[in-house]
Each structure stands twice: as structure tokens, then as C-alpha cells.
Amino acid sequence: MGCFDLKNISTNGNYKFYLVPDIANKLNGQLEQDQKNYIHAIKADRTLIDEIFPKGNNPSLDTIMTMATDHSMASKYQVIMNNRLLSMLEPTKAPKLSASKQRFEELIHHKDAYPLNAQRNTTFIALENALKNEVKRSTEKNDILKQALERYKDEIHEI
């Protein structure tokens, strides 16, 4: 891999996050504290926050104007949630997501990665993994949910 500037790259174009902070906070107290510590660490410097979380870059849009349909549950977020759930239930059924996540993690751990973006994205991956682990734990406790997810896994494919 050659030298390149990752300062303005938060994802590799394929791997996106769909975080639900209120759910994550309720699921794991330590995760909530980690998130608060991360925000507190960057809160003092407004330019740092703007640099880590640039305005207007999520989701990436093909138009200049933002419209309500740009945040459509069906076209933007449902795909992310479907593929994450499927990957959690049966990783072999979500090969594009797995490859995209692997490439994304290589980018954020690359020696040329912009440190602030790497820290942000590492935090997001940790949040995502903690949520995934909590869903697995909750599923194990509920036979009806377990059966429903088995049917889902058998019928659904990666989008």
C-alpha cells in the first residue's frame, strides 16, 4: 500500500455506521462511560470536534441539497441494519459487509491513517461490537426471539 492521506476519509466508501446511542447507553454502562470519556476528551477544542466529525459528510449525498428522502429508513439505514444483523447471525451470508469491514479496519490501522479519524472510527467499531455482543446475549435469553432470528437468517440475504 502506498502513502496516502486519510485525513478526509472516514470510511472506505462501503462501510458505514448506524449507531443508536440511547440503546447503546442502556445496554452497557462501561460502554456509556467510554463514550462519555471520548466525547469529554475532544470537547474542549471545537476545531478538533469539527475536524473529527466534519459537518455535512454523513450520509454522503449525490446532491447539493439535503432532502428528507436522503435519510429514508428504507434506502439508507435499513440496508445497514439488515446487513449488520445478518452478519451477526450468519457471517457467511454477508460477504460484502465482511470484506468491507476488513478493508475499513485496514485503512484505520494503516500507518498513514489520520489519527483523529482512526480514533473516532475505532471508537465506533467498539460501540458497534458491544451492541452486537449485547444483542447476542439478549437473544440467548429469549427462545421466541431466537426462533424469529433463525427464520430471519434463513430467509434474508445481504442487500
Coordinates of C-alpha atoms in Angstrom, one line a residue:
M1 CA 0.0 0.0 0.0
G2 CA 1.5 3.4 -1.0
C3 CA 1.5 6.5 1.1
F4 CA -1.8 8.4 1.1
D5 CA -3.6 11.0 3.2
L6 CA -6.6 9.6 5.1
K7 CA -7.4 12.9 6.8
N8 CA -10.7 13.3 5.0
I9 CA -11.5 9.6 4.7
S10 CA -13.8 8.4 7.4
T11 CA -14.8 5.2 5.6
N12 CA -13.7 3.4 2.5
G13 CA -17.0 4.3 0.8
N14 CA -18.6 1.0 1.6
Y15 CA -18.5 0.5 5.3
K16 CA -20.9 2.8 7.2
F17 CA -22.1 3.0 10.8
Y18 CA -25.6 3.2 12.1
L19 CA -25.3 4.0 15.8
V20 CA -28.1 4.2 18.2
P21 CA -26.6 6.0 21.2
D22 CA -29.6 5.7 23.5
I23 CA -29.8 2.0 23.0
A24 CA -26.0 1.5 23.4
N25 CA -26.0 3.6 26.6
K26 CA -28.7 1.5 28.2
L27 CA -27.1 -1.8 27.2
N28 CA -23.7 -1.4 28.6
G29 CA -22.7 1.0 31.4
Q30 CA -18.9 0.7 30.7
L31 CA -19.5 1.4 27.0
E32 CA -21.5 4.5 28.0
Q33 CA -18.6 5.7 30.2
D34 CA -16.1 5.0 27.4
Q35 CA -18.3 7.1 25.0
K36 CA -18.5 9.9 27.6
N37 CA -14.8 9.9 28.2
Y38 CA -14.1 10.0 24.4
I39 CA -16.5 13.0 24.0
H40 CA -15.1 14.7 27.0
A41 CA -11.5 14.3 25.7
I42 CA -12.4 16.1 22.5
K43 CA -15.0 18.5 23.8
A44 CA -12.6 21.3 24.9
D45 CA -11.4 22.0 21.3
R46 CA -14.2 22.9 18.9
T47 CA -11.9 22.8 15.9
L48 CA -11.0 19.3 16.9
I49 CA -14.6 18.2 17.0
D50 CA -15.3 19.8 13.6
E51 CA -12.2 18.0 12.3
I52 CA -13.2 14.6 13.6
F53 CA -16.9 15.0 12.8
P54 CA -17.0 17.2 9.7
K55 CA -20.4 18.8 9.1
G56 CA -22.3 17.5 6.1
N57 CA -20.3 14.4 5.4
N58 CA -22.7 11.7 6.7
P59 CA -24.5 10.3 4.9
S60 CA -22.7 11.2 1.7
L61 CA -25.1 12.5 -0.8
D62 CA -25.0 12.9 -4.5
T63 CA -26.8 16.3 -4.4
I64 CA -26.0 19.7 -3.1
M65 CA -29.4 20.0 -1.3
T66 CA -30.4 17.7 1.6
M67 CA -33.9 16.4 1.4
A68 CA -35.9 14.2 3.8
T69 CA -35.6 11.3 1.4
D70 CA -31.8 11.4 1.9
H71 CA -32.4 10.0 5.3
S72 CA -35.0 7.4 4.2
M73 CA -35.1 4.4 6.5
A74 CA -35.7 2.1 3.6
S75 CA -33.0 3.3 1.3
K76 CA -30.3 4.3 3.7
Y77 CA -30.5 2.8 7.2
Q78 CA -32.5 -0.4 6.7
V79 CA -29.8 -1.8 4.4
I80 CA -27.2 -1.1 7.1
M81 CA -29.3 -2.7 9.8
N82 CA -30.2 -5.7 7.7
N83 CA -26.6 -6.5 6.8
R84 CA -25.3 -6.0 10.3
L85 CA -28.0 -8.3 11.8
L86 CA -27.4 -10.9 9.1
S87 CA -23.6 -10.7 9.6
M88 CA -24.1 -11.2 13.3
L89 CA -26.4 -14.2 12.8
E90 CA -24.6 -15.9 9.9
P91 CA -21.3 -14.1 8.8
T92 CA -21.0 -16.2 5.7
K93 CA -24.3 -14.7 4.4
A94 CA -22.8 -11.2 4.4
P95 CA -19.6 -11.5 2.5
K96 CA -19.6 -7.9 1.1
L97 CA -20.1 -6.5 4.5
S98 CA -17.3 -8.7 6.0
A99 CA -14.9 -7.7 3.2
S100 CA -15.8 -4.0 3.5
K101 CA -15.3 -4.1 7.3
Q102 CA -11.9 -5.8 6.9
R103 CA -10.8 -3.2 4.4
F104 CA -12.1 -0.4 6.6
E105 CA -10.2 -1.7 9.6
E106 CA -7.0 -2.0 7.5
L107 CA -7.4 1.6 6.5
I108 CA -7.9 2.9 10.0
H109 CA -5.0 1.0 11.3
H110 CA -2.7 1.9 8.4
K111 CA 0.5 3.8 9.3
D112 CA -0.7 6.7 7.2
A113 CA -4.1 6.9 8.8
Y114 CA -5.1 10.3 10.2
P115 CA -5.0 9.7 14.0
L116 CA -8.2 11.6 14.8
N117 CA -10.3 9.7 12.2
A118 CA -8.6 6.4 13.3
Q119 CA -9.6 7.1 16.9
R120 CA -13.1 8.1 16.0
N121 CA -13.6 5.0 13.8
T122 CA -12.1 2.7 16.3
T123 CA -14.5 4.0 18.9
F124 CA -17.4 3.5 16.6
I125 CA -16.3 -0.1 15.9
A126 CA -16.1 -0.8 19.6
L127 CA -19.6 0.6 20.1
E128 CA -20.9 -1.5 17.2
N129 CA -19.2 -4.6 18.6
A130 CA -20.5 -4.0 22.1
L131 CA -24.1 -3.6 20.7
K132 CA -23.7 -6.8 18.7
N133 CA -22.5 -8.7 21.7
E134 CA -25.4 -7.4 23.8
V135 CA -27.9 -8.4 21.2
K136 CA -26.4 -11.9 21.1
R137 CA -26.6 -12.2 24.9
S138 CA -30.2 -11.0 24.9
T139 CA -31.1 -13.4 22.2
E140 CA -29.8 -16.3 24.1
K141 CA -32.2 -15.5 27.0
N142 CA -35.3 -15.4 24.8
D143 CA -36.4 -18.5 22.9
I144 CA -39.1 -16.8 20.8
L145 CA -36.6 -14.1 19.7
K146 CA -34.0 -16.8 19.0
Q147 CA -36.5 -18.7 16.8
A148 CA -37.6 -15.5 15.0
L149 CA -33.9 -14.6 14.2
E150 CA -33.3 -18.2 12.9
R151 CA -36.2 -17.8 10.5
Y152 CA -34.9 -14.3 9.5
K153 CA -31.4 -15.7 8.9
D154 CA -32.7 -18.5 6.7
E155 CA -34.9 -16.2 4.5
I156 CA -32.9 -13.0 4.2
H157 CA -29.9 -12.2 2.0
E158 CA -27.3 -9.4 2.0
I159 CA -28.5 -6.2 0.4

